[in-house]
Tab-separated table of C-alpha atoms in Angstrom:
chain	number	residue	atom	x	y	z
A	12	MET	CA	-26.732	-37.823	35.506
A	13	ALA	CA	-24.862	-39.111	32.457
A	14	LEU	CA	-22.299	-41.780	33.312
A	15	ILE	CA	-19.360	-43.116	31.376
A	16	ALA	CA	-18.476	-46.764	31.746
A	17	GLY	CA	-14.915	-47.982	32.163
A	18	ILE	CA	-12.915	-49.185	29.163
A	19	ILE	CA	-15.078	-47.302	26.664
A	20	ILE	CA	-13.473	-44.848	24.270
A	21	ILE	CA	-15.478	-41.646	23.921
A	22	ASN	CA	-14.068	-38.637	22.083
A	23	THR	CA	-10.697	-40.405	22.115
A	24	VAL	CA	-10.593	-40.275	25.912
A	25	LEU	CA	-10.299	-43.624	27.680
A	26	PHE	CA	-12.247	-43.691	30.929
A	27	GLY	CA	-11.682	-46.420	33.455
A	28	THR	CA	-8.318	-47.946	34.202
A	29	VAL	CA	-6.301	-51.143	34.041
A	30	TYR	CA	-4.547	-52.444	37.158
A	31	SER	CA	-3.074	-55.754	38.341
A	32	ASN	CA	-3.166	-56.902	34.689
A	33	LYS	CA	-6.944	-57.053	34.834
A	34	CYS	CA	-9.708	-54.880	33.469
A	35	SER	CA	-12.396	-53.407	35.659
A	36	SER	CA	-15.494	-51.467	34.740
A	37	PHE	CA	-16.526	-48.409	36.693
A	38	GLU	CA	-18.228	-45.105	36.013
A	39	ILE	CA	-17.322	-41.450	36.437
A	40	SER	CA	-19.587	-38.517	35.745
A	41	LYS	CA	-19.595	-37.176	32.215
A	42	ASP	CA	-21.063	-33.929	33.602
A	43	ASN	CA	-17.610	-32.955	34.847
A	44	LEU	CA	-15.909	-33.054	31.466
A	45	ASN	CA	-14.395	-29.704	30.432
A	46	LYS	CA	-14.906	-28.385	33.966
A	47	ALA	CA	-12.304	-27.417	36.575
A	48	LEU	CA	-12.595	-26.576	40.287
A	49	ILE	CA	-10.921	-23.326	41.294
A	50	GLY	CA	-9.163	-22.423	44.541
A	51	HIS	CA	-8.951	-25.731	46.410
A	52	SER	CA	-5.805	-27.459	45.120
A	53	VAL	CA	-3.180	-28.576	47.643
A	54	LEU	CA	-0.719	-30.057	45.167
A	55	GLU	CA	0.036	-29.716	41.474
A	56	VAL	CA	2.013	-32.454	39.698
A	57	ASN	CA	2.638	-33.610	36.150
A	58	ASP	CA	0.966	-36.943	35.342
A	59	LYS	CA	0.655	-38.736	32.008
A	60	ASN	CA	-3.098	-39.196	32.212
A	61	HIS	CA	-6.114	-38.934	34.470
A	62	HIS	CA	-5.583	-42.526	35.657
A	63	ASP	CA	-2.196	-41.620	37.132
A	64	CYS	CA	-3.707	-38.428	38.543
A	65	ALA	CA	-6.337	-40.520	40.326
A	66	ARG	CA	-3.640	-42.811	41.739
A	67	THR	CA	-1.687	-39.813	43.018
A	68	CYS	CA	-4.826	-38.463	44.676
A	69	MET	CA	-5.670	-41.806	46.232
A	70	SER	CA	-2.197	-42.107	47.776
A	71	MET	CA	-2.905	-39.039	49.967
A	72	SER	CA	-5.785	-39.087	52.439
A	73	VAL	CA	-6.097	-35.303	52.225
A	74	CYS	CA	-7.101	-35.535	48.540
A	75	LYS	CA	-10.862	-35.641	47.974
A	76	SER	CA	-10.982	-34.851	44.250
A	77	PHE	CA	-8.732	-33.915	41.366
A	78	ASP	CA	-8.578	-31.838	38.203
A	79	PHE	CA	-6.634	-33.172	35.238
A	80	ASP	CA	-5.730	-31.036	32.227
A	81	ARG	CA	-5.476	-33.351	29.207
A	82	ASN	CA	-3.729	-30.667	27.147
A	83	GLU	CA	-1.007	-29.758	29.642
A	84	HIS	CA	-0.922	-33.102	31.536
A	85	VAL	CA	-1.216	-31.238	34.847
A	86	CYS	CA	-2.857	-32.940	37.819
A	87	LYS	CA	-4.239	-30.784	40.664
A	88	LEU	CA	-5.268	-32.458	43.904
A	89	ASN	CA	-8.109	-30.834	45.834
A	90	ASP	CA	-8.926	-31.067	49.537
A	91	VAL	CA	-12.703	-30.931	48.927
A	92	ASP	CA	-15.187	-32.991	46.944
A	93	GLN	CA	-17.984	-31.781	44.699
A	94	SER	CA	-20.673	-32.004	47.363
A	95	SER	CA	-18.906	-29.506	49.638
A	96	VAL	CA	-18.406	-26.648	47.159
A	97	ASP	CA	-20.700	-24.220	45.388
A	98	PRO	CA	-21.301	-24.726	41.648
A	99	SER	CA	-19.970	-21.188	41.085
A	100	GLU	CA	-16.508	-22.429	42.101
A	101	PHE	CA	-16.218	-24.390	38.863
A	102	LYS	CA	-15.181	-22.908	35.544
A	103	THR	CA	-15.498	-24.255	32.017
A	104	LYS	CA	-12.146	-25.269	30.585
A	105	GLY	CA	-11.574	-27.260	27.428
A	106	GLY	CA	-9.645	-30.468	27.974
A	107	ALA	CA	-10.271	-30.505	31.736
A	108	ILE	CA	-11.594	-33.416	33.773
A	109	PHE	CA	-12.855	-33.014	37.332
A	110	SER	CA	-13.566	-36.105	39.397
A	111	ASP	CA	-14.276	-36.988	43.015
A	112	ILE	CA	-11.811	-39.674	44.069
A	113	SER	CA	-14.731	-41.687	45.445
A	114	GLU	CA	-15.731	-42.410	41.837
A	115	TRP	CA	-12.584	-44.463	41.303
A	116	PRO	CA	-11.935	-48.047	42.498
A	117	SER	CA	-9.636	-47.950	45.528
A	118	SER	CA	-8.010	-51.212	44.470
A	119	MET	CA	-6.106	-49.355	41.757
A	120	VAL	CA	-3.506	-48.380	44.388
A	121	GLY	CA	-3.194	-51.885	45.798
A	122	SER	CA	-2.018	-51.972	49.415
A	123	CYS	CA	-2.711	-48.251	49.776
A	124	SER	CA	-6.388	-48.768	48.925
A	125	SER	CA	-7.571	-48.192	52.505
A	126	ARG	CA	-5.779	-44.818	52.543
A	127	PRO	CA	-4.031	-45.738	55.800
A	128	CYS	CA	-1.664	-42.777	56.044
A	129	LYS	CA	-2.074	-39.513	57.946
A	130	ALA	CA	-3.051	-36.241	56.278
A	131	ASN	CA	0.581	-35.105	56.189
A	132	GLN	CA	1.805	-38.366	54.651
A	133	ARG	CA	1.790	-40.091	51.284
A	134	CYS	CA	1.254	-43.831	50.823
A	135	TYR	CA	3.617	-45.956	48.711
A	136	GLN	CA	3.064	-49.598	47.784
A	137	ASN	CA	5.708	-51.931	49.177
A	138	GLY	CA	4.910	-55.367	47.832
A	139	ALA	CA	1.858	-56.667	49.630
A	140	SER	CA	2.224	-53.956	52.232
A	141	HIS	CA	2.617	-50.185	52.158
A	142	VAL	CA	4.871	-47.439	53.519
A	143	CYS	CA	3.658	-44.062	54.826
A	144	LYS	CA	6.181	-41.281	54.294
A	145	ASP	CA	5.910	-37.828	55.836
A	146	ILE	CA	5.517	-34.954	53.413
A	147	THR	CA	8.122	-32.593	54.826
A	148	CYS	CA	9.535	-29.254	53.804
A	149	ALA	CA	13.098	-28.160	54.370
A	150	PHE	CA	13.913	-26.812	57.813
A	151	ASP	CA	15.049	-23.163	57.978
A	152	GLN	CA	15.263	-22.210	54.321
A	153	LYS	CA	17.200	-19.261	52.949
A	154	ILE	CA	15.444	-16.979	50.508
A	155	GLU	CA	16.817	-13.857	48.897
A	156	ASN	CA	17.185	-11.128	51.555
A	157	GLY	CA	15.656	-13.319	54.254
A	158	GLU	CA	14.804	-16.748	55.594
A	159	ILE	CA	11.861	-19.066	56.215
A	160	GLN	CA	12.148	-20.073	59.861
A	161	ILE	CA	10.506	-23.048	61.573
A	162	ILE	CA	8.303	-21.839	64.446
A	163	SER	CA	9.017	-24.845	66.673
A	164	PRO	CA	11.108	-28.027	66.293
A	165	ASP	CA	9.839	-30.604	63.786
A	166	LYS	CA	7.087	-28.299	62.545
A	167	ASN	CA	7.917	-28.787	58.900
A	168	LYS	CA	5.329	-31.321	57.744
A	169	PHE	CA	2.513	-30.812	55.265
A	170	LEU	CA	0.214	-27.953	56.404
A	171	ASP	CA	2.648	-26.911	59.160
A	172	VAL	CA	3.452	-23.190	59.305
A	173	ALA	CA	6.770	-21.329	59.260
A	174	GLN	CA	7.572	-17.636	59.655
A	175	VAL	CA	9.091	-15.404	57.000
A	176	LYS	CA	11.906	-13.258	58.408
A	177	CYS	CA	13.538	-10.611	56.239
A	178	ASP	CA	16.852	-8.829	56.540
A	179	LYS	CA	16.848	-5.284	57.898
A	180	GLY	CA	15.354	-2.876	55.404
A	181	TYR	CA	13.241	-5.566	53.706
A	182	VAL	CA	9.611	-6.558	54.201
A	183	PRO	CA	8.010	-10.015	53.642
A	184	SER	CA	5.311	-10.682	51.075
A	185	GLN	CA	3.514	-12.537	53.906
A	186	GLN	CA	4.216	-13.217	57.565
A	187	GLU	CA	3.727	-17.007	57.445
A	188	VAL	CA	3.889	-19.799	54.870
A	189	LYS	CA	2.543	-23.355	54.865
A	190	CYS	CA	4.338	-26.539	53.963
A	191	GLU	CA	2.769	-27.690	50.686
A	192	ALA	CA	2.046	-31.237	49.632
A	193	SER	CA	4.884	-30.902	47.133
A	194	GLY	CA	7.361	-30.813	50.036
A	195	LYS	CA	8.097	-27.137	49.471
A	196	TRP	CA	7.218	-24.071	51.484
A	197	GLN	CA	4.753	-21.698	49.902
A	198	PRO	CA	6.631	-19.072	47.866
A	199	ALA	CA	7.613	-15.940	49.796
A	200	THR	CA	9.778	-12.951	48.971
A	201	CYS	CA	11.535	-10.158	50.837
A	202	THR	CA	11.436	-6.838	49.032
A	203	LYS	CA	13.090	-3.524	49.774
A	204	GLU	CA	11.047	-1.504	52.239
A	205	LYS	CA	9.650	1.615	50.651
A	206	LEU	CA	9.553	4.550	53.014
A	207	ASN	CA	7.590	7.712	52.527
A	208	ILE	CA	9.933	9.725	54.724
A	209	GLY	CA	8.740	13.017	53.308
A	210	CYS	CA	9.365	16.265	55.154
A	211	TYR	CA	7.566	18.410	57.702
A	212	CYS	CA	6.539	22.045	57.961
A	213	THR	CA	7.137	23.850	61.247
A	214	GLU	CA	3.722	25.502	61.006
A	215	SER	CA	1.991	22.129	60.769
A	216	SER	CA	4.337	19.389	61.924
A	217	HIS	CA	1.378	17.698	63.633
A	218	LEU	CA	0.078	16.916	60.130
A	219	TYR	CA	3.193	14.958	59.090
A	220	ASN	CA	1.936	11.581	57.827
A	221	GLY	CA	5.045	9.913	56.436
A	222	THR	CA	5.950	6.314	57.217
A	223	LYS	CA	9.369	6.703	58.821
A	224	SER	CA	9.458	4.492	61.914
A	225	THR	CA	13.022	4.838	63.176
A	226	THR	CA	14.714	7.594	65.143
A	227	TRP	CA	17.592	9.793	64.041
A	228	ASN	CA	19.989	7.305	65.694
A	229	GLY	CA	18.429	4.222	64.097
A	230	LYS	CA	16.241	2.959	66.935
A	231	LYS	CA	12.885	1.424	66.123
A	232	CYS	CA	9.797	3.347	67.204
A	233	GLN	CA	7.216	2.025	69.668
A	234	ARG	CA	3.633	1.765	68.401
A	235	TRP	CA	1.373	4.600	69.542
A	236	ASP	CA	-1.370	2.163	70.581
A	237	VAL	CA	1.012	0.221	72.829
A	238	GLN	CA	2.175	1.143	76.344
A	239	SER	CA	5.405	-0.864	76.380
A	240	PRO	CA	8.279	-0.428	76.953
A	241	HIS	CA	7.213	3.182	77.642
A	242	ASN	CA	3.908	4.078	79.262
A	243	HIS	CA	2.471	7.364	77.966
A	244	SER	CA	-0.691	9.454	77.874
A	245	ILE	CA	-0.648	10.440	74.206
A	246	ASP	CA	-3.671	8.440	73.181
A	247	LEU	CA	-6.154	10.905	71.666
A	248	ILE	CA	-6.678	10.354	67.967
A	249	TYR	CA	-7.417	14.002	67.205
A	250	ASP	CA	-3.740	14.684	67.934
A	251	PHE	CA	-2.786	12.561	64.901
A	252	PRO	CA	-3.322	12.904	61.137
A	253	ASP	CA	-4.257	9.202	60.978
A	254	ALA	CA	-7.674	7.573	61.140
A	255	SER	CA	-6.806	5.861	64.435
A	256	LEU	CA	-3.930	5.158	66.789
A	257	THR	CA	-3.727	1.730	65.214
A	258	ALA	CA	-3.370	3.335	61.784
A	259	ALA	CA	-0.590	5.563	63.153
A	260	GLU	CA	1.320	2.311	63.827
A	261	ASN	CA	4.838	3.219	64.975
A	262	TYR	CA	5.332	6.099	62.545
A	263	CYS	CA	7.078	9.278	63.614
A	264	ARG	CA	4.524	11.907	64.567
A	265	ASN	CA	4.239	15.156	66.505
A	266	PRO	CA	1.025	15.162	68.526
A	267	ASN	CA	2.270	18.150	70.563
A	268	TYR	CA	1.214	20.901	68.125
A	269	ASP	CA	4.433	22.779	68.902
A	270	GLY	CA	5.838	22.885	65.381
A	271	ASP	CA	8.868	20.812	66.315
A	272	GLU	CA	10.235	17.852	64.399
A	273	PRO	CA	8.215	14.585	64.432
A	274	TRP	CA	9.388	12.095	67.037
A	275	CYS	CA	8.458	8.793	68.655
A	276	TYR	CA	8.841	6.674	71.760
A	277	THR	CA	11.545	4.093	71.148
A	278	LEU	CA	11.706	0.345	71.755
A	279	ASP	CA	14.861	0.950	73.782
A	280	PRO	CA	13.882	0.824	77.486
A	281	ASN	CA	16.792	3.170	78.219
A	282	GLU	CA	15.724	5.897	75.782
A	283	ARG	CA	12.145	7.040	76.204
A	284	TYR	CA	11.767	9.174	73.077
A	285	THR	CA	13.703	11.193	70.533
A	286	THR	CA	13.276	12.846	67.148
A	287	CYS	CA	13.358	10.984	63.854
A	288	GLY	CA	15.724	13.011	61.711
A	289	ILE	CA	13.007	14.030	59.256
A	290	PRO	CA	14.025	17.034	57.124
A	291	GLN	CA	12.065	20.256	56.970
A	292	CYS	CA	10.279	20.908	53.703
A	293	SER	CA	11.976	23.422	51.424
A	294	SER	CA	8.664	25.127	50.782
A	295	CYS	CA	5.524	24.942	52.879
A	296	GLN	CA	2.095	26.144	51.984
A	297	LYS	CA	1.120	28.294	54.914
A	298	PRO	CA	-2.551	28.450	55.786
A	299	ASN	CA	-4.337	31.611	54.741
A	300	ILE	CA	-5.032	32.690	58.297
A	301	GLY	CA	-5.933	36.196	57.233
A	302	CYS	CA	-7.903	38.355	59.638
A	303	TYR	CA	-11.521	39.072	60.438
A	304	ASN	CA	-13.469	42.309	60.589
A	305	GLN	CA	-15.123	43.054	63.887
A	306	GLY	CA	-18.859	43.097	63.288
A	307	ASP	CA	-18.550	41.136	60.034
A	308	SER	CA	-16.713	37.988	61.075
A	309	ARG	CA	-19.204	35.906	59.052
A	310	SER	CA	-17.331	36.932	55.896
A	311	TYR	CA	-14.025	35.470	57.141
A	312	ASN	CA	-12.939	32.868	54.562
A	313	GLY	CA	-9.402	32.003	55.633
A	314	THR	CA	-8.163	28.431	55.793
A	315	LYS	CA	-7.087	28.217	59.431
A	316	ASN	CA	-8.369	24.901	60.801
A	317	THR	CA	-6.914	24.720	64.301
A	318	THR	CA	-8.034	26.420	67.488
A	319	TRP	CA	-6.133	28.966	69.544
A	320	ASN	CA	-4.792	26.078	71.697
A	321	GLY	CA	-3.749	23.921	68.732
A	322	LYS	CA	-6.672	21.497	68.468
A	323	LYS	CA	-7.889	20.339	65.069
A	324	CYS	CA	-11.291	21.549	63.950
A	325	GLN	CA	-14.207	19.246	63.189
A	326	ARG	CA	-15.665	19.435	59.690
A	327	TRP	CA	-18.857	21.491	59.449
A	328	ASP	CA	-20.577	18.786	57.401
A	329	GLU	CA	-19.986	16.154	60.072
A	330	GLN	CA	-21.742	15.491	63.377
A	331	SER	CA	-18.938	13.746	65.228
A	332	PRO	CA	-17.569	13.985	67.822
A	333	HIS	CA	-19.952	16.931	68.386
A	334	ASN	CA	-23.537	17.016	67.182
A	335	HIS	CA	-24.659	20.495	66.097
A	336	THR	CA	-27.243	22.499	64.151
A	337	ARG	CA	-24.894	24.761	62.154
A	338	ASP	CA	-25.943	23.186	58.880
A	339	PHE	CA	-27.278	26.067	56.754
A	340	SER	CA	-24.869	27.018	53.998
A	341	TYR	CA	-26.154	30.618	53.867
A	342	ASP	CA	-24.500	31.125	57.279
A	343	PHE	CA	-21.101	30.516	55.661
A	344	PRO	CA	-19.080	32.440	53.064
A	345	ASP	CA	-18.421	29.145	51.262
A	346	ALA	CA	-20.422	27.543	48.466
A	347	SER	CA	-21.476	24.689	50.747
A	348	LEU	CA	-20.818	23.066	54.107
A	349	THR	CA	-18.553	20.635	52.304
A	350	ALA	CA	-16.568	23.533	50.848
A	351	ALA	CA	-16.258	25.012	54.348
A	352	GLU	CA	-14.352	21.832	55.280
A	353	ASN	CA	-13.045	22.271	58.843
A	354	TYR	CA	-12.064	25.919	58.500
A	355	CYS	CA	-12.646	28.387	61.312
A	356	ARG	CA	-15.875	30.264	60.699
A	357	ASN	CA	-18.506	32.298	62.542
A	358	PRO	CA	-21.978	31.297	61.393
A	359	ASP	CA	-23.548	33.114	64.368
A	360	HIS	CA	-23.721	36.567	62.729
A	361	ASP	CA	-22.596	38.146	66.015
A	362	GLY	CA	-19.359	39.683	64.752
A	363	ASP	CA	-17.186	37.763	67.206
A	364	GLU	CA	-13.991	35.923	66.407
A	365	PRO	CA	-14.196	32.859	64.091
A	366	TRP	CA	-14.373	29.537	65.905
A	367	CYS	CA	-14.951	25.844	65.297
A	368	TYR	CA	-16.072	22.603	66.932
A	369	THR	CA	-12.991	20.628	67.895
A	370	LEU	CA	-12.043	16.985	67.413
A	371	ASP	CA	-11.519	16.773	71.164
A	372	PRO	CA	-14.597	15.055	72.643
A	373	ASN	CA	-13.920	16.945	75.881
A	374	GLU	CA	-13.919	20.428	74.326
A	375	ARG	CA	-16.973	21.167	72.205
A	376	PHE	CA	-15.830	24.414	70.585
A	377	THR	CA	-13.507	27.370	71.006
A	378	THR	CA	-12.104	30.290	69.054
A	379	CYS	CA	-9.237	29.993	66.591
A	380	GLY	CA	-6.956	32.868	67.459
A	381	VAL	CA	-7.581	34.647	64.148
A	382	PRO	CA	-6.420	38.276	64.476
A	383	GLN	CA	-8.657	41.254	63.835
A	384	CYS	CA	-7.917	43.203	60.683
């Protein structure tokens, strides 16, 4: 490893430092010139030179290394040293200096040389002694359209966590923020909530997948995967257009297959459920239910994809929830099983009514209620 001795000028950069009116020789690695560590900084400050950056680092026990930008005079303190990171976490950057703080003489910070302060404190020299001061962020802090709120009393020191609460109709950029070494909370914003209210079609209201989560009278909806404050039995995912009950969150839905307006259980213990005030669509694309010819039902190519009792059909090119052997495309009027999607079909060549496997694990298959021509 190439080393650079203190008080030697190389490429106009002075390595080493002067303290207590005396000179001292020491060495830092030349290998870390023009190299910067990415993603581990806990504090960014402006310092005149890398000597001051080292002093700043040494005054905080949490600091294990630093990056100094000689062009911008920016000092970044890191909470890891070189031995604990992967080489891929460094990038080449002209004018940068990376250094483990262990390379520097601790005596350059005088009475703070033993790094006596806690991780959430900074050490200041006070004559022959030292003072440890807490790094604290403001208590509840107002931000535009919201507030950063302390979770519990006195939890506002470095690395403590606060919650981001937004005004009604706004959503936070993140749920929690940490107190930074700068004495400021991590930046957070509250932005206007974007709702995909959409509209619903009476023929297929069970397919409504908008993100409205309040009722017509402004009450917040209960999550579908939660049983409080209202216990319910609507817990079968095939009744929803979402990938899971968790994905359905607390959005208005209609798992009843009755064509009525989407609704939800409310968070009001005194009102079990109600509709959401979602408008009907001005134009709805009705499925091409069509009809089938008795004796030639294999040729039926309509787009109905629900059973006679309202259950959604399973795709023909899938084997879940029901495993099957209907996997020959020549049994279908479509170009492929993928093209057949989850439409009602009759690949049995028996002339009976079109049918499908259902998404209900408890009902393997049934007919679709397609009328005869």
